[in-house]
Coordinates of C-alpha atoms and ligand atoms in Angstrom, one line a residue:
X1384 CA 41.6 -92.4 171.5
X1385 CA 42.6 -96.0 171.5
X1386 CA 44.2 -97.4 174.5
X1387 CA 47.5 -97.5 173.0
X1388 CA 47.4 -93.8 172.0
X1389 CA 46.4 -93.0 175.4
X1390 CA 49.1 -95.2 176.7
X1391 CA 51.3 -93.2 174.4
X1392 CA 49.7 -89.8 175.9
X1393 CA 50.5 -90.8 179.7
X1394 CA 53.8 -92.1 178.8
X1395 CA 54.6 -88.6 177.4
X1396 CA 53.8 -87.0 180.2
X1397 CA 55.6 -89.0 182.8
X1398 CA 58.6 -89.1 181.0
X1399 CA 58.2 -85.4 180.5
X1400 CA 57.7 -85.0 184.2
X1401 CA 60.9 -87.6 185.1
X1402 CA 63.7 -86.0 182.6
X1403 CA 62.9 -82.6 183.8
X1404 CA 61.0 -81.1 180.6
X1405 CA 57.7 -79.9 182.3
X1406 CA 56.1 -80.5 186.2
X1407 CA 52.6 -79.9 187.5
X1408 CA 52.9 -75.9 189.1
X1409 CA 53.3 -76.0 193.2
X1410 CA 53.8 -79.7 193.4
X1411 CA 54.7 -79.7 197.0
X1412 CA 51.0 -78.2 197.2
X1413 CA 49.2 -80.9 195.4
X1414 CA 49.4 -78.4 192.2
X1415 CA 47.5 -76.3 190.4
X1416 CA 45.2 -77.2 187.6
X1417 CA 46.2 -76.6 184.2
X1418 CA 49.4 -74.6 185.2
X1419 CA 52.7 -75.8 184.6
X1420 CA 56.4 -75.3 185.0
X1421 CA 59.1 -75.9 182.5
X1422 CA 62.3 -77.6 183.9
X1423 CA 65.8 -77.6 183.0
X1424 CA 65.2 -79.3 179.5
X1425 CA 61.6 -77.8 179.4
X1426 CA 62.6 -74.6 179.7
X1427 CA 65.7 -75.0 177.0
X1428 CA 63.4 -76.6 174.2
X1429 CA 61.1 -73.8 175.1
X1430 CA 63.4 -71.4 174.5
X1431 CA 65.0 -72.9 171.4
X1432 CA 61.1 -73.4 170.0
X1433 CA 60.4 -69.3 170.3
X1434 CA 63.6 -68.5 168.9
X1435 CA 63.2 -70.4 166.2
X1436 CA 59.8 -68.8 165.3
X1437 CA 60.8 -65.9 166.2
X1438 CA 64.0 -66.2 163.7
X1439 CA 61.9 -67.2 161.4
X1440 CA 59.4 -64.3 161.6
X1441 CA 61.7 -61.4 161.9
X1442 CA 65.1 -62.0 160.8
X1443 CA 63.9 -63.8 157.7
X1444 CA 61.4 -61.5 156.8
X1445 CA 62.5 -57.7 155.8
X1446 CA 58.7 -56.3 156.2
X1447 CA 58.4 -57.6 160.1
X1448 CA 59.4 -56.6 163.0
X1449 CA 59.1 -57.6 166.8
X1450 CA 57.7 -56.0 169.7
X1451 CA 57.2 -57.2 173.6
X1452 CA 54.1 -55.4 174.7
X1453 CA 53.1 -55.7 178.7
X1454 CA 50.6 -58.3 179.8
X1455 CA 48.3 -55.4 181.6
X1456 CA 46.5 -52.8 179.0
X1457 CA 44.2 -50.8 179.6
X1458 CA 40.6 -52.2 180.1
X1459 CA 39.2 -50.4 177.2
X1460 CA 41.0 -52.3 175.2
X1461 CA 38.6 -55.5 175.9
X1462 CA 35.8 -53.6 175.3
X1463 CA 36.9 -52.8 172.2
X1464 CA 38.6 -56.2 171.2
X1465 CA 35.0 -58.0 172.0
X1466 CA 36.5 -60.1 174.5
X1467 CA 34.3 -58.2 177.4
X1468 CA 31.5 -59.0 175.5
X1469 CA 31.9 -62.3 173.6
X1470 CA 35.1 -64.2 175.0
X1471 CA 32.6 -66.7 176.8
X1472 CA 31.4 -70.3 176.7
X1473 CA 28.2 -71.3 177.7
X1474 CA 28.6 -73.7 180.6
X1475 CA 25.9 -75.7 182.8
X1476 CA 26.7 -77.2 186.0
X1477 CA 25.1 -80.6 187.7
X1478 CA 23.7 -79.6 190.8
X1479 CA 24.8 -82.7 192.4
X1480 CA 28.5 -83.3 191.8
X1481 CA 28.8 -79.4 191.2
X1482 CA 30.8 -80.2 188.3
X1483 CA 30.4 -77.3 185.2
X1484 CA 30.7 -78.0 181.8
X1485 CA 31.6 -76.7 178.6
X1486 CA 27.9 -77.3 177.1
X1487 CA 29.5 -78.4 173.7
X1488 CA 31.8 -80.6 175.0
X1489 CA 29.6 -82.4 177.2
X1490 CA 27.1 -83.0 174.1
X1491 CA 30.7 -83.9 172.2
X1492 CA 30.8 -86.5 174.5
X1493 CA 27.3 -88.2 174.4
X1494 CA 27.7 -88.6 170.8
X1495 CA 30.8 -90.0 171.1
X1496 CA 29.7 -92.6 173.4
X1497 CA 26.4 -92.7 171.0
X1498 CA 29.3 -93.6 168.0
X1499 CA 30.3 -96.9 169.8
X1500 CA 27.3 -98.5 169.5
X1501 CA 27.3 -98.8 165.9
X1502 CA 25.3 -97.8 162.7
X1503 CA 22.2 -96.4 164.5
X1504 CA 24.2 -95.1 167.6
X1505 CA 26.2 -93.1 164.7
X1506 CA 23.3 -91.4 163.1
X1507 CA 21.5 -90.7 166.6
X1508 CA 25.5 -88.5 166.9
X1509 CA 25.3 -86.6 164.1
X1510 CA 21.6 -85.3 164.8
X1511 CA 22.6 -84.8 168.2
X1512 CA 25.5 -82.4 167.1
X1513 CA 23.7 -81.3 164.2
X1514 CA 20.9 -79.9 166.5
X1515 CA 23.9 -78.7 168.7
X1516 CA 25.4 -76.4 166.1
X1517 CA 22.0 -75.2 164.9
X1518 CA 21.2 -73.7 168.8
X1519 CA 24.6 -72.6 169.5
X1520 CA 25.1 -70.1 166.2
X1521 CA 21.4 -69.0 167.6
X1522 CA 22.7 -69.1 171.4
X1523 CA 19.4 -70.5 172.1
X1524 CA 20.1 -71.5 175.3
X1525 CA 16.8 -72.8 176.4
X1526 CA 16.8 -75.1 173.2
X1527 CA 20.6 -76.6 174.2
X1528 CA 19.4 -77.2 178.0
X1529 CA 16.4 -79.1 176.2
X1530 CA 18.5 -80.7 173.8
X1531 CA 20.3 -82.2 177.2
X1532 CA 17.3 -83.2 179.0
X1533 CA 15.9 -84.8 176.3
X1534 CA 18.8 -87.0 175.3
X1535 CA 18.7 -87.9 179.3
X1536 CA 22.5 -86.6 178.8
X1537 CA 24.2 -87.6 182.7
X1538 CA 27.5 -85.9 184.4
X1539 CA 30.2 -88.4 184.7
X1540 CA 30.9 -87.8 187.9
X1541 CA 27.0 -88.0 190.0
X1542 CA 25.5 -90.0 186.7
X1543 CA 22.5 -87.9 186.8
X1544 CA 20.7 -85.1 184.5
X1545 CA 20.4 -82.7 187.4
X1546 CA 21.3 -79.4 185.0
X1547 CA 21.2 -75.7 185.9
X1548 CA 20.6 -73.1 183.7
X1549 CA 23.0 -72.9 181.0
X1550 CA 25.4 -69.3 181.5
X1551 CA 28.0 -67.6 179.7
X1552 CA 30.8 -67.6 181.4
X1553 CA 33.9 -65.0 180.6
X1554 CA 37.1 -66.6 180.3
X1555 CA 39.2 -63.4 181.2
X1556 CA 41.1 -63.2 184.6
X1557 CA 40.6 -59.6 186.1
X1558 CA 42.5 -58.4 188.8
X1559 CA 42.8 -54.9 190.4
X1560 CA 45.5 -52.5 189.8
X1561 CA 46.1 -49.4 192.1
X1562 CA 47.9 -49.1 195.6
X1563 CA 44.4 -47.7 197.2
X1564 CA 41.5 -50.0 197.4
X1565 CA 39.6 -47.3 197.0
X1566 CA 40.9 -46.0 193.3
X1567 CA 41.7 -49.8 192.2
X1568 CA 40.3 -50.2 189.1
X1569 CA 39.6 -53.8 187.8
X1570 CA 42.1 -55.3 184.6
X1571 CA 42.2 -58.3 183.0
X1572 CA 45.3 -60.5 182.4
X1573 CA 45.8 -60.3 178.6
X1574 CA 43.8 -63.5 177.0
X1575 CA 45.8 -63.1 173.6
X1576 CA 48.9 -60.9 172.7
X1577 CA 47.3 -59.5 169.6
X1578 CA 45.5 -56.8 171.3
X1579 CA 49.2 -55.5 172.3
X1580 CA 50.3 -55.3 169.0
X1581 CA 47.0 -53.3 167.8
X1582 CA 47.1 -50.2 170.2
X1583 CA 50.7 -50.2 169.0
X1584 CA 50.3 -50.4 165.4
X1585 CA 50.9 -46.7 164.7
X1586 CA 54.0 -46.4 167.0
X1587 CA 55.8 -49.1 165.1
X1588 CA 54.7 -48.1 161.8
X1589 CA 56.1 -44.6 162.5
X1590 CA 59.1 -45.7 164.4
X1591 CA 60.7 -48.4 162.5
X1592 CA 59.3 -46.7 159.2
X1593 CA 57.3 -49.6 158.1
X1594 CA 55.5 -49.5 154.7
X1595 CA 52.3 -51.8 154.2
X1596 CA 52.1 -54.8 153.5
X1597 CA 54.0 -55.3 157.2
X1598 CA 53.7 -57.7 159.9
X1599 CA 54.6 -57.2 164.0
X1600 CA 55.6 -60.3 165.7
X1601 CA 55.1 -60.8 169.6
X1602 CA 55.6 -64.2 172.0
X1603 CA 54.4 -63.8 175.5
X1604 CA 51.8 -65.2 178.2
X1605 CA 47.9 -65.4 178.1
X1606 CA 45.9 -66.4 180.4
X1607 CA 42.5 -67.9 180.1
X1608 CA 40.1 -69.1 182.6
X1609 CA 39.5 -72.4 180.5
X1610 CA 36.7 -74.7 182.1
X1611 CA 37.9 -77.9 180.7
X1612 CA 41.8 -78.2 181.4
X1613 CA 43.1 -81.6 181.6
X1614 CA 45.0 -82.2 178.8
X1615 CA 48.4 -81.8 180.3
X1616 CA 50.3 -78.6 178.6
X1617 CA 47.7 -79.0 175.8
X1618 CA 44.9 -76.7 177.7
X1619 CA 46.4 -74.2 179.9
X1620 CA 45.2 -71.3 182.2
X1621 CA 48.7 -69.5 181.5
X1622 CA 50.1 -70.1 178.5
X1623 CA 52.8 -68.5 176.0
X1624 CA 51.6 -67.3 172.5
X1625 CA 53.5 -66.4 169.4
X1626 CA 51.3 -64.2 166.9
X1627 CA 52.2 -62.0 164.2
X1628 CA 49.9 -59.4 162.8
X1629 CA 50.4 -58.6 159.1
X1630 CA 48.8 -55.7 158.1
X1631 CA 47.8 -55.3 154.8
X1632 CA 45.8 -52.6 151.8
X1633 CA 41.9 -53.9 152.4
X1634 CA 41.1 -56.4 149.2
X1635 CA 44.4 -57.6 149.3
X1636 CA 43.4 -60.3 152.4
X1637 CA 42.3 -63.6 150.1
X1638 CA 45.9 -63.7 149.0
X1639 CA 48.0 -63.0 152.1
X1640 CA 46.2 -65.3 153.4
X1641 CA 46.6 -67.7 151.5
X1642 CA 50.6 -67.0 151.7
X1643 CA 50.7 -67.2 155.3
X1644 CA 48.4 -70.7 155.2
X1645 CA 51.2 -72.0 153.1
X1646 CA 54.0 -70.3 154.8
X1647 CA 53.2 -71.2 158.2
X1648 CA 52.5 -75.0 157.1
X1649 CA 56.5 -74.7 155.8
X1650 CA 57.6 -73.7 158.9
X1651 CA 56.0 -76.6 160.6
X1652 CA 58.1 -78.8 158.0
X1653 CA 61.2 -77.3 158.0
X1654 CA 61.5 -79.3 161.6
X1655 CA 61.3 -82.4 160.2
X1656 CA 57.9 -83.3 161.1
X1657 CA 56.3 -85.5 158.7
X1658 CA 53.7 -83.4 156.1
X1659 CA 51.3 -86.8 157.2
X1660 CA 50.7 -85.7 160.3
X1661 CA 49.4 -82.4 159.5
X1662 CA 45.8 -81.0 158.2
X1663 CA 44.2 -77.6 157.8
X1664 CA 40.5 -77.4 159.4
X1665 CA 38.8 -74.4 157.7
X1666 CA 36.3 -72.7 160.6
X1667 CA 32.5 -72.8 159.0
X1668 CA 31.3 -70.6 161.8
X1669 CA 33.3 -67.7 162.2
X1670 CA 34.4 -65.4 164.8
X1671 CA 32.7 -62.2 165.3
X1672 CA 36.0 -60.2 164.0
X1673 CA 37.1 -63.1 161.2
X1674 CA 36.3 -63.3 157.3
X1675 CA 37.9 -66.2 157.0
X1676 CA 39.9 -68.6 159.1
X1677 CA 41.5 -71.8 159.3
X1678 CA 43.2 -73.8 161.6
X1679 CA 46.6 -76.1 161.5
X1680 CA 46.0 -79.5 163.0
X1681 CA 48.9 -82.2 164.4
X1682 CA 47.5 -85.3 165.0
X1683 CA 48.5 -85.4 168.5
X1684 CA 48.1 -89.0 170.7
X1685 CA 44.8 -87.5 171.3
X1686 CA 44.0 -86.8 168.1
X1687 CA 44.0 -84.3 165.5
X1688 CA 43.9 -80.9 167.0
X1689 CA 44.5 -77.5 166.7
X1690 CA 47.9 -76.2 167.0
X1691 CA 47.9 -73.0 165.3
X1692 CA 45.2 -70.6 163.9
X1693 CA 45.0 -68.4 160.5
X1694 CA 42.6 -65.8 160.4
X1695 CA 41.7 -62.9 158.3
X1696 CA 40.5 -60.5 160.9
X1697 CA 39.4 -57.9 158.3
X1698 CA 39.8 -54.0 159.8
X1699 CA 38.4 -55.2 162.9
X1700 CA 40.0 -54.5 165.3
X1701 CA 42.0 -51.4 163.9
X1702 CA 38.5 -50.3 163.6
X1703 CA 37.2 -50.6 167.3
X1704 CA 40.2 -49.2 168.9
X1705 CA 39.8 -46.5 166.4
X1706 CA 36.2 -45.5 167.8
X1707 CA 37.2 -46.6 171.6
X1708 CA 40.1 -44.0 171.6
X1709 CA 39.2 -41.6 169.6
X1710 CA 42.4 -42.0 167.7
X1711 CA 43.2 -41.7 164.4
X1712 CA 44.7 -45.3 163.4
X1713 CA 44.7 -44.7 159.4
X1714 CA 47.7 -45.3 157.4
X1715 CA 48.7 -43.5 154.0
X1716 CA 49.3 -45.6 151.4
X1717 CA 51.3 -43.6 149.1
X1718 CA 51.6 -45.9 146.1
X1719 CA 47.5 -45.2 145.8
X1720 CA 47.1 -42.0 147.5
X1721 CA 45.2 -43.1 150.2
X1722 CA 44.1 -43.2 153.6
X1723 CA 42.5 -46.6 155.1
X1724 CA 42.3 -48.6 158.3
X1725 CA 44.2 -51.5 157.0
X1726 CA 43.1 -55.1 157.3
X1727 CA 44.9 -58.1 158.9
X1728 CA 46.2 -61.5 158.6
X1729 CA 47.2 -63.2 161.7
X1730 CA 49.2 -65.8 162.5
X1731 CA 48.6 -67.3 166.1
X1732 CA 50.6 -70.5 167.7
X1733 CA 50.5 -71.4 171.4
X1734 CA 54.2 -72.2 172.0
X1735 CA 53.4 -74.9 175.1
X1736 CA 50.9 -76.8 171.9
X1737 CA 54.1 -76.4 170.0
X1738 CA 56.2 -77.5 172.7
X1739 CA 53.7 -80.8 173.1
X1740 CA 54.1 -81.2 169.5
X1741 CA 57.6 -81.5 169.4
X1742 CA 57.3 -83.8 172.1
X1743 CA 54.2 -86.1 170.6
X1744 CA 56.9 -86.7 167.2
X1745 CA 60.3 -87.0 169.1
X1746 CA 58.9 -89.8 171.9
X1747 CA 59.8 -93.1 170.5
X1748 CA 60.1 -96.5 172.6
X1749 CA 62.6 -98.3 170.5
X1750 CA 62.9 -102.3 170.7
X1751 CA 66.3 -103.0 170.3
X1752 CA 66.6 -106.9 170.8
X1753 CA 68.6 -108.3 169.0
X1754 CA 67.5 -112.2 167.5
X1755 CA 68.1 -114.8 170.4
X1756 CA 69.3 -112.2 172.5
X1757 CA 67.9 -110.7 175.7
X1758 CA 65.4 -108.0 175.8
X1759 CA 66.8 -104.6 175.2
X1760 CA 65.1 -100.8 174.5
X1761 CA 65.4 -97.6 175.0
X1762 CA 63.6 -94.1 175.2
X1763 CA 64.8 -91.8 172.7
X1764 CA 63.5 -88.1 171.7
X1765 CA 63.8 -87.4 168.2
X1766 CA 63.9 -83.8 168.7
X1767 CA 65.0 -82.0 165.4
X1768 CA 68.4 -81.0 166.3
X1769 CA 67.9 -77.3 165.7
X1770 CA 65.9 -76.8 169.0
X1771 CA 67.2 -79.6 170.9
X1772 CA 67.8 -78.7 174.6
X1773 CA 71.4 -80.1 174.4
X1774 CA 72.8 -80.4 171.3
X1775 CA 76.4 -82.0 172.3
X1776 CA 77.3 -84.1 175.5
X1777 CA 81.0 -84.7 176.1
X1778 CA 81.8 -87.8 178.0
X1779 CA 85.3 -89.3 178.6
X1780 CA 85.5 -92.6 178.4
X1781 CA 87.2 -92.8 181.9
X1782 CA 87.4 -90.4 184.6
X1783 CA 91.3 -90.7 184.5
X1784 CA 94.3 -91.1 182.0
X1785 CA 94.1 -87.2 180.9
X1786 CA 90.5 -88.0 179.4
X1787 CA 88.8 -85.3 181.2
X1788 CA 91.1 -82.8 180.6
X1789 CA 91.0 -83.3 176.7
X1790 CA 86.9 -83.5 177.1
X1791 CA 87.0 -80.0 179.1
X1792 CA 89.2 -78.9 176.1
X1793 CA 86.5 -79.6 173.9
X1794 CA 83.7 -78.4 175.9
X1795 CA 85.5 -74.8 176.0
X1796 CA 85.8 -74.9 172.6
X1797 CA 82.3 -75.7 172.0
X1798 CA 80.4 -74.1 174.6
X1799 CA 80.3 -70.5 173.3
X1800 CA 78.3 -71.7 170.3
X1801 CA 75.8 -74.3 171.3
X1802 CA 74.7 -76.0 174.8
X1803 CA 76.8 -78.7 175.7
X1804 CA 76.9 -81.4 178.4
X1805 CA 80.2 -82.8 180.4
X1806 CA 79.6 -86.2 182.0
X1807 CA 82.0 -89.0 183.5
X1808 CA 79.8 -90.7 185.7
X1809 CA 78.8 -94.2 184.7
X1810 CA 79.5 -96.5 182.0
X1811 CA 79.2 -94.8 178.7
X1812 CA 76.3 -97.4 177.4
X1813 CA 73.7 -95.8 180.6
X1814 CA 75.2 -92.1 179.7
X1815 CA 74.1 -92.4 175.9
X1816 CA 70.8 -93.5 177.3
X1817 CA 70.4 -90.6 179.6
X1818 CA 71.3 -88.7 176.6
X1819 CA 68.9 -90.1 174.1
X1820 CA 66.0 -89.8 176.8
X1821 CA 66.8 -85.9 176.6
X1822 CA 66.9 -85.8 173.0
X1823 CA 70.9 -84.8 172.6
X1824 CA 71.6 -85.5 168.7
X1825 CA 75.3 -85.7 169.5
X1826 CA 77.5 -87.4 172.2
X1827 CA 81.0 -87.1 171.7
X1828 CA 83.4 -89.9 173.1
X1829 CA 87.1 -89.1 174.4
X1830 CA 88.8 -92.0 174.6
X1831 CA 92.9 -93.7 174.9
X1832 CA 93.3 -93.4 171.2
X1833 CA 92.2 -89.8 171.5
X1834 CA 95.7 -89.3 173.3
X1835 CA 97.5 -90.9 170.4
X1836 CA 96.0 -89.4 167.0
X1837 CA 93.6 -86.4 167.9
X1838 CA 90.2 -88.4 167.2
X1839 CA 87.4 -89.1 168.8
X1840 CA 83.9 -91.0 168.3
X1841 CA 80.7 -88.8 167.7
X1842 CA 77.8 -91.0 168.3
X1843 CA 74.6 -90.1 166.7
X1844 CA 71.3 -90.4 168.3
X1845 CA 68.5 -91.7 166.1
X1846 CA 70.9 -94.6 164.2
X1847 CA 72.9 -94.9 167.0
X1848 CA 76.0 -95.1 164.6
X1849 CA 79.6 -94.3 166.0
X1850 CA 82.1 -92.3 163.8
X1851 CA 85.6 -91.6 164.2
X1852 CA 86.0 -87.7 163.8
X1853 CA 89.5 -85.7 164.4
X1854 CA 89.0 -82.9 167.3
X1855 CA 89.2 -80.2 165.3
X1856 CA 85.9 -80.8 163.1
X1857 CA 83.7 -81.1 165.8
X1858 CA 82.8 -77.5 165.9
X1859 CA 82.0 -77.7 162.2
X1860 CA 80.7 -81.2 161.8
X1861 CA 78.1 -79.8 164.5
X1862 CA 77.2 -76.5 163.2
X1863 CA 76.6 -78.2 159.6
X1864 CA 74.2 -80.3 161.5
X1865 CA 72.3 -78.5 163.5
X1866 CA 71.3 -76.1 161.0
Ligands
ATP90 P1 41.2 -73.8 171.2 O1 40.0 -74.0 170.3 O2 41.9 -75.2 171.4 O3 40.6 -73.4 172.8 P2 41.6 -71.3 170.3 O4 41.0 -71.1 168.8 O5 40.5 -70.3 171.3 O6 42.0 -72.1 170.7 P3 43.1 -69.0 169.6 O7 41.9 -68.0 170.2 O8 43.0 -69.3 168.1 O9 42.9 -70.6 170.3 O10 44.6 -68.9 169.9 C1 45.9 -69.4 168.9 C2 46.6 -70.2 169.5 O11 46.8 -70.2 170.9 C3 45.8 -71.6 169.4 O12 45.9 -72.3 167.9 C4 46.6 -72.5 170.3 O13 48.0 -73.0 170.2 C5 47.2 -71.3 171.4 N1 45.7 -71.5 172.4 C6 44.9 -71.2 172.9 N2 44.5 -71.5 174.1 C7 45.6 -72.6 174.8 C8 45.6 -72.7 176.1 N3 44.3 -72.6 177.0 N4 46.5 -73.5 176.3 C9 47.6 -73.6 175.4 N5 47.7 -73.0 174.0 C10 46.4 -72.4 174.1

């Protein structure tokens, strides 16, 4: 990451805090690592992104319905899904600093350092990563440890090579359910929302009378005890997912995989975020349940990173739940007169990561200095209007002469339709800048002329252009611009 990008990332983090988007959890107790709270504008933005996704999935598709499953699930769910046995990362601890690393991250960081040494280093890094991939694929932990020792890879804190053996570390959080300690049994906080959909497959199919192909969408919290968690809301221990499982006839998975790959990218682009900031990344090493998988990656200030996964999950999940529950999870396809366990294409996006994407796209430090004039600049969040926390600020130019009364009337007229904000304090220029900083796309200013002819000034956030419109036009104009 270049210094410039790092600075930009840090600036976004500071801005998010200063303007009430994201706070460190339990900050007064020095915070809880990789857990965050959303403030007044952050919670609005997050809700708007969630709604935008939910609407595009359910309202805009006849054949997708939603559910809202519980976070706690029967513990066997996670045995069936493979999470108890497979949802783990190989970890290694440095004995001197006690710092724990994900093995692949430790080796990759060393490879990055090698690459900085020019052509020879690049070759060494490539060989190292190649060796790592092969050993990881074979789960050869002794070999990986040897690789770390041979390359004299040191801990960034203690700067020693004094390493423990490599162990698997499960990422699921567990807790106990039950009123008396004796009766209690271990349950997990769900590490993904998908399983709530799979176990409800037949409930939904029957009650909503769905015919294959059809989808079930869900948004909700997921929990992972992530080890490397120091990239703000990019990787959190408690986060929110927006997932959709699309149930299909076996054999049609390739075409539906292509369909959802394109459809999901279009959703991202529909927000007006430039296509060159996105790319697909096909998985070479597939998860135990997948026959094809890719990530949609976005160029964050910390580089191209996954924001969404598209996975062709075959009949793995339903098949496993059928096996573990002894309940039939088949579908009768009347078109071909056959019973089968459906195949599944999954689209899975992190709401918090999408939030970070929106902030990364929106954050702009704009130089407004005019030739020969004093230095001037503004920070503006160019959030797509459809998801902006506040759509309209209503600002009377002064606190007197009846202007606040007119502004209040505009508020009353507009607030049932979109989120508005009223403010009469400070000079108008400062009020505009504050709205720029939280990404409000439109400001209406009520001035003395309003009293004469019923017109107001509407100011556009991105261009800073101002035009006069009649009060009666405000609602329609906003509705048009926001949609
Ligand atoms: P990564 O490789 O970044 O750990 P993953 O491949 O494990 O992610 P999935 O299990 O496919 O992620 O989860 C789907 C989506 O959920 C991801 O694309 C991401 O947007 C989001 N997500 C996963 N883990 C986290 C996390 N710890 N914090 C925030 N979002 C997450």
